[in-house]
Amino acid sequence: MRMGCLPKKIRLCRKKTSKKERRVIVDPTPVNVNPIINVDPTPVNVNPIINVDPTPINVNPIINVDPTPINVNPIINVDPTLTIGPFQRVCNSTVSTTATFVNTDPITIPVQGIADPYPSTIAVTGMTGTIAKVTVTLFNMNHPNPEDLDILLVGSNGITNTILMSDAGGSLDLVNVTLTFDDDAANFLPQLGQIVSGTFKPTNYQGIVENLPAPAPASSVFVRLFNFIGMTPNGAWDLYVFDDDVPGSGNIAGGWSLTITTDNEVCTFTPL
């Protein structure tokens, strides 16, 4: 048998090739047929938690309503001097009302300086209309040198005022003298003569504006009770008494009074 040949009985025969045998180089690293796949171990949340605002929706909100009722019948202030509808206002008369208010507390006057109390006060209440007339009475005055006395009346507004008496009567004693001050009186107080009980005009012989110590307001240059005409009467009226020189002390033993007359307009409405 020849080398490289099958026996004769086997017809197939492989002849020796002259070409070099071909070699296939194979990577000896085995192929991983079961690869490891890295999977994120964090599970997928198939039931996620959804955060919902726990504050419930107010389906019935509270609405704040102003409790003040609407005035369906408002009061309308109408100028009474104007023609109203088919009528015209006509004012041609007044009704006068007079009232007297009294403070009976004595007023003590020192040798020199402000009296006690300073001021003495009268409260006026309950009057209507505006002032048409004022008179003042000082009861039972005593003083050895009345010319030392300065007496000021201040109205309910705390400003309007008048001197009642100043530098009158010389050095002639006042003994239980009651004086009423009235613009309509016939006479002034005497400058040097004896002062007696009676009714007199407000009187100032100083010749200049004489201011009293605070809290008295500055004295008016007009010495007259007419200064108060047209004012509202209600409120505190003050009487300031001041002794501006020595010697001698005194008092207004019976206190004082204030008489006020007011006018109230009477109006009619006449058809046009």
PDB file of N, CA and C in Angstrom, residues 53 100 156 170 267:
ATOM      1  N   ASP A  53     -51.826  68.014  49.111  1.00  0.00           N
ATOM      2  CA  ASP A  53     -52.028  69.032  50.156  1.00  0.00           C
ATOM      3  C   ASP A  53     -53.212  68.601  51.016  1.00  0.00           C
ATOM      4  N   THR A 100     -80.510 132.060  84.660  1.00  0.00           N
ATOM      5  CA  THR A 100     -79.473 132.527  85.588  1.00  0.00           C
ATOM      6  C   THR A 100     -78.774 131.326  86.207  1.00  0.00           C
ATOM      7  N   SER A 156     -67.604 130.911  77.472  1.00  0.00           N
ATOM      8  CA  SER A 156     -67.568 129.443  77.391  1.00  0.00           C
ATOM      9  C   SER A 156     -66.546 128.911  76.392  1.00  0.00           C
ATOM     10  N   GLY A 170     -61.245 153.934  94.255  1.00  0.00           N
ATOM     11  CA  GLY A 170     -60.202 154.491  95.119  1.00  0.00           C
ATOM     12  C   GLY A 170     -59.869 153.577  96.285  1.00  0.00           C
ATOM     13  N   CYS A 267     -88.973 130.515  62.255  1.00  0.00           N
ATOM     14  CA  CYS A 267     -89.071 130.560  60.789  1.00  0.00           C
ATOM     15  C   CYS A 267     -90.375 129.936  60.313  1.00  0.00           C
TER      16      CYS A 267
END
